[in-house]
Short mmCIF file of C-alpha atoms and ligand atoms in Angstrom, two decimals:
data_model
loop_
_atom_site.label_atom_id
_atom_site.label_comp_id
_atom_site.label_asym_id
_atom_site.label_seq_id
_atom_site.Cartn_x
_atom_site.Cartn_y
_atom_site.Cartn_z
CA UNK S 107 -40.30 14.31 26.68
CA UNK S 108 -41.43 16.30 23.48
CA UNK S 109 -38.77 15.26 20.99
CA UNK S 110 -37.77 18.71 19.48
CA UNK S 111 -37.26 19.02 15.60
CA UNK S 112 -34.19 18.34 14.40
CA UNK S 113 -32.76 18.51 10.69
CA UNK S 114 -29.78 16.46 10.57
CA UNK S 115 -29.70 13.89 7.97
CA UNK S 116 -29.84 10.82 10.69
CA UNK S 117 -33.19 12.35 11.76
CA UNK S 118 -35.50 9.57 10.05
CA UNK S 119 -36.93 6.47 10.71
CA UNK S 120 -34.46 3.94 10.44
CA UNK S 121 -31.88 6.17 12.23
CA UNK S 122 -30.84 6.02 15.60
CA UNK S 123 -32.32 9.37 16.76
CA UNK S 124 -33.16 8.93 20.74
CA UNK S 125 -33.11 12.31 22.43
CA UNK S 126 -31.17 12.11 25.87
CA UNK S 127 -32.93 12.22 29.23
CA UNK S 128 -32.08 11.60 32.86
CA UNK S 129 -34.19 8.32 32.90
CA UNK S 130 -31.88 6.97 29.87
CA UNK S 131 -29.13 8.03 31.71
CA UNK S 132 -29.82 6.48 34.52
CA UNK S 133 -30.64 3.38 32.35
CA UNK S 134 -27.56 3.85 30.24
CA UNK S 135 -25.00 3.69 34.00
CA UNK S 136 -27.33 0.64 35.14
CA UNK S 137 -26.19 -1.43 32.06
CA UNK S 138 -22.31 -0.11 31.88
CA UNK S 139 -22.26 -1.87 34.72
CA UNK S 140 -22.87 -5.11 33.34
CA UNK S 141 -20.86 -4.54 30.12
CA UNK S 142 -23.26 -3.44 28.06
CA UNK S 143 -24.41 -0.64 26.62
CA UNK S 144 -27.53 0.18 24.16
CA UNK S 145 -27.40 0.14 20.28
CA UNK S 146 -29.20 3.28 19.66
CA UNK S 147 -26.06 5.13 20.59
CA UNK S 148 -23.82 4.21 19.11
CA UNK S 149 -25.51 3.20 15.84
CA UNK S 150 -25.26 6.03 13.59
CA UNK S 151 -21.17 5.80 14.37
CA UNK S 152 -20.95 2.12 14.01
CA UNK S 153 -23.32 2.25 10.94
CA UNK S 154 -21.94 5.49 8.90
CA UNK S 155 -23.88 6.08 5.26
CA UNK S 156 -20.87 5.66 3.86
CA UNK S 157 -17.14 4.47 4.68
CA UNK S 158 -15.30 7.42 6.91
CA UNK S 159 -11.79 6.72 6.69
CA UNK S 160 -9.77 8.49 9.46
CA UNK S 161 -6.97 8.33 7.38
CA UNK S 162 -5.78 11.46 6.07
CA UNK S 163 -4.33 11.93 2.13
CA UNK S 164 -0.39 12.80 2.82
CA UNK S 165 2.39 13.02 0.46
CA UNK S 166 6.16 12.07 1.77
CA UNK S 167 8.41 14.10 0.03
CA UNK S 168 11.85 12.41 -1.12
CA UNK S 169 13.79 15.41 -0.48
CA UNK S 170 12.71 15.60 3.04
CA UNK S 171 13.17 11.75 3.62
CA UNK S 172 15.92 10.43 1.63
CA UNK S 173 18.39 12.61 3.82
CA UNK S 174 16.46 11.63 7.12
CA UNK S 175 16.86 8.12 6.07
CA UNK S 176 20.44 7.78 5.54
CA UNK S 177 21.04 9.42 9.25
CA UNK S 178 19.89 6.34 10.64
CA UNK S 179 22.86 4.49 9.49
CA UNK S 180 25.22 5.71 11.71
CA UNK S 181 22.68 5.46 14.10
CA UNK S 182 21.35 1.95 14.33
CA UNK S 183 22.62 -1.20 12.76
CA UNK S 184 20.29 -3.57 11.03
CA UNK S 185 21.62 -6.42 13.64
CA UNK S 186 20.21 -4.13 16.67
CA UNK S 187 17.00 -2.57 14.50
CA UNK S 188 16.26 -5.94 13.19
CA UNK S 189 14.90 -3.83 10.55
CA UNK S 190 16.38 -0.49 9.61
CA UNK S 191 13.29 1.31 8.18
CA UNK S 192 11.82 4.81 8.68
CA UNK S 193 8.66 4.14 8.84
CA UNK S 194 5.65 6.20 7.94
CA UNK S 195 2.90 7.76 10.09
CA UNK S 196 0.19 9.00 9.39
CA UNK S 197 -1.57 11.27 11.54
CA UNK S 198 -4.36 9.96 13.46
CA UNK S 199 -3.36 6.08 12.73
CA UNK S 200 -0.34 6.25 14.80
CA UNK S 201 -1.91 4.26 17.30
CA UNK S 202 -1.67 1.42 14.85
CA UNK S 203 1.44 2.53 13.02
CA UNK S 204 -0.27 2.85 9.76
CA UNK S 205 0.29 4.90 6.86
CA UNK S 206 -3.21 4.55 5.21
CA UNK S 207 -5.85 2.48 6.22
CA UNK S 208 -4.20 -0.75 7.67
CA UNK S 209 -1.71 -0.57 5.65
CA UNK S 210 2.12 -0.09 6.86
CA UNK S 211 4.33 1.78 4.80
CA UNK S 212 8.58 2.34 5.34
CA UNK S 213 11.60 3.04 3.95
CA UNK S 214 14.40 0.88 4.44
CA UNK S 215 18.10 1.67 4.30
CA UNK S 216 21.17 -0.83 4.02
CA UNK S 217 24.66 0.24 3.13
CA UNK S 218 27.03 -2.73 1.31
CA UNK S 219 28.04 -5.49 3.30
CA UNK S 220 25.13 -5.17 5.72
CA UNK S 221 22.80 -7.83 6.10
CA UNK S 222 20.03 -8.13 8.37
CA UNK S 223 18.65 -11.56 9.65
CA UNK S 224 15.92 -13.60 8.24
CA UNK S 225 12.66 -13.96 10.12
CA UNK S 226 8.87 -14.79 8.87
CA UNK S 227 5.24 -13.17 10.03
CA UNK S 228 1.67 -13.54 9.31
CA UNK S 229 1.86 -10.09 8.11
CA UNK S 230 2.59 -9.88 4.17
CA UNK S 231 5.35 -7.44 2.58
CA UNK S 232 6.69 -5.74 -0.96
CA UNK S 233 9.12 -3.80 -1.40
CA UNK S 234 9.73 -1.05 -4.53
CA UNK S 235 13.59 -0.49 -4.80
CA UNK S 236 14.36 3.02 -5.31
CA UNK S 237 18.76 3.61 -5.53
CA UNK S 238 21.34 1.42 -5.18
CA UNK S 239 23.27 -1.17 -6.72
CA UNK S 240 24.05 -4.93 -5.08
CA UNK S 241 20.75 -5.23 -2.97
CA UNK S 242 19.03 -8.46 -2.91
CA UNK S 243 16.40 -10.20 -0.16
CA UNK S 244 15.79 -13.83 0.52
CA UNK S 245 12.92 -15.40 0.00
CA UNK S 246 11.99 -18.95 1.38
CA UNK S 247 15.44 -19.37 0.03
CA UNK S 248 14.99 -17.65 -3.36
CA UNK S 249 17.64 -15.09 -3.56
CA UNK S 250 17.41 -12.26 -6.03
CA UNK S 251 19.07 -9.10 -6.61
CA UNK S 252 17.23 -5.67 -6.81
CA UNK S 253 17.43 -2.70 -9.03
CA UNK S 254 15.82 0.44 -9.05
CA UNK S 255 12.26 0.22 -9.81
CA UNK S 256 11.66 -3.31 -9.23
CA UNK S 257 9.17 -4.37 -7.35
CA UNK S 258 9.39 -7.40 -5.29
CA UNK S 259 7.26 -9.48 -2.67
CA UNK S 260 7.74 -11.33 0.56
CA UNK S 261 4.69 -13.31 0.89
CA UNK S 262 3.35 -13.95 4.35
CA UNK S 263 4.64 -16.46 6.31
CA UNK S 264 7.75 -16.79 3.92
CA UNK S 265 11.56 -16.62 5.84
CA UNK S 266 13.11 -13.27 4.92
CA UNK S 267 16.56 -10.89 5.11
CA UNK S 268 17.72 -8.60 3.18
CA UNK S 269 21.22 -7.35 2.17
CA UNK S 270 23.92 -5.38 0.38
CA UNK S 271 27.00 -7.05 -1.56
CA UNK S 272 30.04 -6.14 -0.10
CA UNK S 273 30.83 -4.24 -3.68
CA UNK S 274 27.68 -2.85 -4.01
CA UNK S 275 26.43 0.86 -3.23
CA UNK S 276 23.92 2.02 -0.29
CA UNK S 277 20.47 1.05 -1.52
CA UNK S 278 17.32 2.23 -0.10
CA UNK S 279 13.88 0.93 -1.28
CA UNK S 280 10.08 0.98 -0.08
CA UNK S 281 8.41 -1.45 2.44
CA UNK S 282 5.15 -2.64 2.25
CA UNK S 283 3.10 -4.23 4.41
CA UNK S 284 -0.32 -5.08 5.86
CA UNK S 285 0.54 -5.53 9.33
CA UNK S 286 -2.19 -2.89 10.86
CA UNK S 287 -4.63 -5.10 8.98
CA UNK S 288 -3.10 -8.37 10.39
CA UNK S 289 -3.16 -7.10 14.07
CA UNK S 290 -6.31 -5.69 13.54
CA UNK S 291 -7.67 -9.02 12.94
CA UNK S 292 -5.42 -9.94 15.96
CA UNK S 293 -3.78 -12.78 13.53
CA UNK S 294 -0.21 -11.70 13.71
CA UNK S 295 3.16 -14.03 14.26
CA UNK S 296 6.31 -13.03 14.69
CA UNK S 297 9.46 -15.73 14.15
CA UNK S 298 13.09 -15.30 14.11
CA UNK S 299 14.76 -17.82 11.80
CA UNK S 300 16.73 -20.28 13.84
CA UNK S 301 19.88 -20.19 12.06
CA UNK S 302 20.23 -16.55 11.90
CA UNK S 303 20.49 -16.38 8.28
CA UNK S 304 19.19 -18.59 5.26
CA UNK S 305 21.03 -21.06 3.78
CA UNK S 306 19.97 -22.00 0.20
CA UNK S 307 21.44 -24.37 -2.65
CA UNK S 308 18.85 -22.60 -4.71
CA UNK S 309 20.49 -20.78 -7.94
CA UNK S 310 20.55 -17.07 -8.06
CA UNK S 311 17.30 -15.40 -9.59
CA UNK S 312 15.90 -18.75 -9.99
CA UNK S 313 12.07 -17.27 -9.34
CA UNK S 314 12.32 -14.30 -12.06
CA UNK S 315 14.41 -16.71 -14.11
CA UNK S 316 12.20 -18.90 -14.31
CA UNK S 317 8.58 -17.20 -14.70
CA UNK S 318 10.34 -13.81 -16.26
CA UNK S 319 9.02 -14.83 -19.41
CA UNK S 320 6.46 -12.95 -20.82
CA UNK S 321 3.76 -15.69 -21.62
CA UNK S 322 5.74 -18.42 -21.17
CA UNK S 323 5.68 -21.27 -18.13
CA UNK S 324 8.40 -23.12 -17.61
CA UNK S 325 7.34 -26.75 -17.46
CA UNK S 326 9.16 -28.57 -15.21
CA UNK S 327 8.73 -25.69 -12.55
CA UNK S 328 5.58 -27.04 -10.35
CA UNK S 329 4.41 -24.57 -8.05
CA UNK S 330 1.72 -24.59 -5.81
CA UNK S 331 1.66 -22.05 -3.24
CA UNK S 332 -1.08 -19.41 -2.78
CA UNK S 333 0.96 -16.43 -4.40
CA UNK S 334 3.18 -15.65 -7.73
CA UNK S 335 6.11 -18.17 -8.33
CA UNK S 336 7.44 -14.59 -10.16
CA UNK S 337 8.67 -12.83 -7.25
CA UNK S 338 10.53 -9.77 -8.70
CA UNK S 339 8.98 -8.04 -11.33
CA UNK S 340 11.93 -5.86 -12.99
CA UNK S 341 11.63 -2.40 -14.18
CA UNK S 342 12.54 -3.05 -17.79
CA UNK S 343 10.22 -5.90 -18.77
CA UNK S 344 7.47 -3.76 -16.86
CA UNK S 345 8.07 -0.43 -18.47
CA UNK S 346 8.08 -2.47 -21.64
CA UNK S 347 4.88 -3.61 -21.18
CA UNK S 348 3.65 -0.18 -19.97
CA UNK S 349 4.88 1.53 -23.45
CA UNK S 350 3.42 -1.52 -25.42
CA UNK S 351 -0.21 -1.35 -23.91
CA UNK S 352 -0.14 2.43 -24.52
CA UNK S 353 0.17 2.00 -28.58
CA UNK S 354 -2.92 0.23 -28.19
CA UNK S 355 -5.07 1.42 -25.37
CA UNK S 356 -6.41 4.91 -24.72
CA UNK S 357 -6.46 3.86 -20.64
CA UNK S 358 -8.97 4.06 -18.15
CA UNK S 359 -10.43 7.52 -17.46
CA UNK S 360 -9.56 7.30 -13.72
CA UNK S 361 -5.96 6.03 -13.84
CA UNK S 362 -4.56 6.52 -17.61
CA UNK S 363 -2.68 3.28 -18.76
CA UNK S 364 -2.86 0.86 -15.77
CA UNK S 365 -1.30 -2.45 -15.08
CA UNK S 366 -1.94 -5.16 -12.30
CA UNK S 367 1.21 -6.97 -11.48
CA UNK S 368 -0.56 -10.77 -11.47
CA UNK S 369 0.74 -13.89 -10.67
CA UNK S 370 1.61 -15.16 -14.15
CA UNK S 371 0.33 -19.02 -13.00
CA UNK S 372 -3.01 -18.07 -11.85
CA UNK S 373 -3.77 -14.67 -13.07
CA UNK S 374 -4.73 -13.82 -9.74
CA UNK S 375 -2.75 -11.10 -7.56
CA UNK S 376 0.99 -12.06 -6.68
CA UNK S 377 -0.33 -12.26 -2.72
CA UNK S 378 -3.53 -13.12 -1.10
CA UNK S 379 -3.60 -9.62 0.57
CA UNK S 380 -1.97 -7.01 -1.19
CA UNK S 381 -2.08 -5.77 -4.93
CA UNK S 382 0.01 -3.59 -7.00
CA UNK S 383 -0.11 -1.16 -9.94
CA UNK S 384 2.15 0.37 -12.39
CA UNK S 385 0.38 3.28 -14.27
CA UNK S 386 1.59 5.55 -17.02
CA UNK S 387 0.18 9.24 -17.37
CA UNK S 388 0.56 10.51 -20.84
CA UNK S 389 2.29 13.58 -21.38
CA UNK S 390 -0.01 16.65 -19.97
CA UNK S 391 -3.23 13.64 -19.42
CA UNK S 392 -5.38 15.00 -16.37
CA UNK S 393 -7.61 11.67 -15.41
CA UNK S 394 -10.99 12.26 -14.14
CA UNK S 395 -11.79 11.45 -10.53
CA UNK S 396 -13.35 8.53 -8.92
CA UNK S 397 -13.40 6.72 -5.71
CA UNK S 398 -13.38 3.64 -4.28
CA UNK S 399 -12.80 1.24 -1.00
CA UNK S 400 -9.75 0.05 -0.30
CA UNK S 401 -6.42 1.86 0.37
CA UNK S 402 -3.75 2.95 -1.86
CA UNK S 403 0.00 3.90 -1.27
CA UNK S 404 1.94 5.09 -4.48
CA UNK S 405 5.64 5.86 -5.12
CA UNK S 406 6.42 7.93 -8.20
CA UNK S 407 8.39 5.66 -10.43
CA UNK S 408 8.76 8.46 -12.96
CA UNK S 409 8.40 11.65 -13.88
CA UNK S 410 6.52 14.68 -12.12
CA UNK S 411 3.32 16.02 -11.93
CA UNK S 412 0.62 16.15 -8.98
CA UNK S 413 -2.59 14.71 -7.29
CA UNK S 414 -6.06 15.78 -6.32
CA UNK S 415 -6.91 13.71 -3.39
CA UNK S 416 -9.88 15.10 -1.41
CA UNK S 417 -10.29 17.74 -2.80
CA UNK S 418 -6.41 18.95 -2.10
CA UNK S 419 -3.60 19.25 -4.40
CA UNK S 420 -0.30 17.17 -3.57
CA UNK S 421 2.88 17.81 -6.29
CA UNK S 422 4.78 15.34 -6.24
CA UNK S 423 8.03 14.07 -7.90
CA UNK S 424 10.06 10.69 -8.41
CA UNK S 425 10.40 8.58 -5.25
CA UNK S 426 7.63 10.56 -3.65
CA UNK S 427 5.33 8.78 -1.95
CA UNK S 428 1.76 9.58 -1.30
CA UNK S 429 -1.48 7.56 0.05
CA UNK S 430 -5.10 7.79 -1.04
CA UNK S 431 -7.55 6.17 2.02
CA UNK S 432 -10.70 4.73 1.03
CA UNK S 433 -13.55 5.99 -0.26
CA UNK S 434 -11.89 9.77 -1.27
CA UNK S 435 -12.17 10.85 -4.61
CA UNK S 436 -8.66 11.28 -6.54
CA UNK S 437 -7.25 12.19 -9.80
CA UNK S 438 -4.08 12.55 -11.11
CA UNK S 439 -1.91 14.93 -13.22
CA UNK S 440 1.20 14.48 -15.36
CA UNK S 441 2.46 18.01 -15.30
CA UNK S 442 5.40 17.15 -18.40
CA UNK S 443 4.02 17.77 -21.74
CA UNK S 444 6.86 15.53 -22.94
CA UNK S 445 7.64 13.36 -20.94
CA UNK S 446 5.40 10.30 -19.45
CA UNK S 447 4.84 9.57 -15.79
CA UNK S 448 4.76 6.53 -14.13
CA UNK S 449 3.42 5.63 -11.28
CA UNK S 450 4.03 2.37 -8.79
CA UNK S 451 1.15 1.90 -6.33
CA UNK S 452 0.10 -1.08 -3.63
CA UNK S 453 -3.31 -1.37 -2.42
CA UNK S 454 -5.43 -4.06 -0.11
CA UNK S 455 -7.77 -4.28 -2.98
CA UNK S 456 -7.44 -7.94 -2.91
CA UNK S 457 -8.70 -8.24 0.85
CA UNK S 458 -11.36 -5.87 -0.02
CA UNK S 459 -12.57 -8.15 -2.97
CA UNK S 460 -12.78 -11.16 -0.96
CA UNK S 461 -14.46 -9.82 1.92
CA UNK S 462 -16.97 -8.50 -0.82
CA UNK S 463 -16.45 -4.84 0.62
CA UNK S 464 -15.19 -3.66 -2.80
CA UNK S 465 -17.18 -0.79 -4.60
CA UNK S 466 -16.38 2.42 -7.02
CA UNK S 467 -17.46 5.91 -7.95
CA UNK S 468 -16.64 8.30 -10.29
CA UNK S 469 -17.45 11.86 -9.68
CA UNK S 470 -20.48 13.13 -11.65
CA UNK S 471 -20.36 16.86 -10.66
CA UNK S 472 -17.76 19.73 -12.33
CA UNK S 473 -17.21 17.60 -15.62
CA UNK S 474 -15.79 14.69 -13.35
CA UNK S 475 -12.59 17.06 -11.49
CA UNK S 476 -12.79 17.92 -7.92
CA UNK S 477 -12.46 21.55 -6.51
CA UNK S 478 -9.50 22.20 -5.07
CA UNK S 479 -9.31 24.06 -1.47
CA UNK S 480 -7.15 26.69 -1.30
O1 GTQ A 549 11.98 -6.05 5.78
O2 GTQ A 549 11.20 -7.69 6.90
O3 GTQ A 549 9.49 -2.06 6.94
O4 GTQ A 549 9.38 -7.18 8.76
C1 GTQ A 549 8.63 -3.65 8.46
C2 GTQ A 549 8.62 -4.97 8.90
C3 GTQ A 549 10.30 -4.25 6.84
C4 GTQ A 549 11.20 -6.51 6.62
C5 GTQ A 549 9.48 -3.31 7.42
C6 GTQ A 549 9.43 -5.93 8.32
C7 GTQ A 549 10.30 -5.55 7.30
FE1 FE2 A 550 9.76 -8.82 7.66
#
């Protein structure tokens, strides 16, 4: 067989680039039927020049969810859901149930007095609170309350439930979690705690009591687990922060004034898996675009403005929430001219760096801004 010329850009050595003929056909059947199969095609999908995340960018508009989400509570209780969450889906990952990448994504919905029971799992969780007053989850015993904007984590493998004081309001807030990524890896467990619920002696807040201190480490306080003995990070001390670097930073090109939420022992991300952000976007700042592995979900914390995320245009305001997959170029716009943005975001950056997967971009052509498809 003459191979005929072909001009795609697999078509040199080094490339799979076998042409098809009844005799490899034939050959092709013969092994099928002992469970194999040959290399050369399949290759060029297995090996891809570059990461090809299925994955599509998608923004979750609050006003279409927040109503959405508060049907399901005269719907389902949290003792028969286990976990009242909406969860979301996007488009070709719902086989896996993820909303970018292998990352899970929800948003959960508790009305006061409601608690649901604790259980643990292999997967690792977050949660971003978004309204409500009264809300607090259980962590490994650690009970603290939630307010809007605080971000908080469940690490895995730690007992958790969640609830709303009796005198409290309906509170809804963001899930997080990698539990594509743990079943892809086929690692996941699932417990229910035996007693239902937690009981604890330990005081209220004692984790962001205790390590809420900017700078400071409480002495007595030995902790040696592998994620942050902080396990809320609150709004105000964050936005604080935010404000404070700004005086003195001009920010990264790619993401304005940027903050990494750290484990304040070790320096190192509050989980083993997941990482998370807070950004602020000056008042009418446009960052340039760049790219990089690893999957990103973000929730508007403040303010409005919109994103470029392969090469489309999402607007999005607060509690929006919108995903960036891997390897797609992105930049964002705060659309106020007087008013900053802020952004919350959690990534798998931190599985990416230890696998040694993790690499970056920034786009060279158009003065570093996508074009934007119409
Ligand atoms: O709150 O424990 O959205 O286990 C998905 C799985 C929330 C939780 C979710 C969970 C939880
Ligand atoms: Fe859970």
């Amino acid at each position: 067989m003459v191979q005929t010329e072909i001009k795609s850009k697999d078509d040199i050595l080094g490339r799979a680039r076998v042409r098809d003929n009844a005799e490899l056909q034939a050959y092709y059947d013969d092994l099928a039927k002992f469970e194999t199969g040959a290399l050369w095609t399949v290759a060029n999908a297995i090996e891809p020049w570059e990461p090809t995340p299925k994955s599509a960018p998608v923004l979750w508009r609050h006003s279409d969810l927040r109503e959405q989400v508060l049907r399901s509570i005269d719907l389902v209780r949290p003792e028969d859901a286990g976990r009242r969450v909406v969860y979301l889906r996007n488009p070709k990952r719902q086989d896996v149930s993820a909303a970018c990448g292998w990352l899970f994504s929800g948003i959960q919905v508790m009305k006061p007095g409601e608690k649901a029971g604790a259980h643990r799992h292999a997967a690792s969780a977050l949660r971003f609170i978004m309204e409500g007053k009264g809300a607090y989850t259980i962590v490994d015993g650690h009970k603290m309350e939630l307010g809007g904007n605080d971000f908080v984590i469940t690490p895995n493998g730690t007992w958790h439930e969640h609830g709303v004081a009796e005198d409290g309001e309906t509170s809804m807030w963001q899930d997080g979690l990698d539990i594509p990524l743990t079943n892809c890896l086929e690692a996941n467990f699932y417990e229910v705690h035996p007693n239902d619920y937690q009981t604890t002696n330990i005081p209220l807040n004692d984790r962001p009591l205790s390590w809420g201190g900017a700078g400071l480490r409480p002495e007595m306080d030995k902790w040696d687990k592998p994620y942050s003995p902080l396990m809320r990070f609150a709004w105000e001390p964050t936005y604080e922060a935010l404000q404070n670097y700004a005086k003195v930073t001009d920010g990264s090109p790619y993401d304005g004034v940027m903050m990494r939420y750290v484990n304040p022992q070790s320096g190192d991300n509050p989980m083993l898996t997941m990482g998370a952000h807070i950004q602020m976007l000056r008042p009418s700042e446009h960052t340039k675009a760049h790219r990089h592995t690893g999957n990103v979900i973000y929730h508007v914390a403040k303010g409005e403005g919109y994103s470029i995320i392969g090469g489309k245009r999402f607007d999005w305001k607060k509690n929006d929430i919108f995903c960036v997959p891997a390897w797609t170029f992105h930049e964002h716009c705060n659309k106020q001219e007087r008013e900053d943005t802020c952004l919350f975001s959690f990534n798998d950056f931190p599985t990416m760096e230890k696998l040694g997967f993790w690499a970056e971009q920034a786009l060279k052509d158009n003065n570093g801004h996508q074009i934007v498809a119409e």
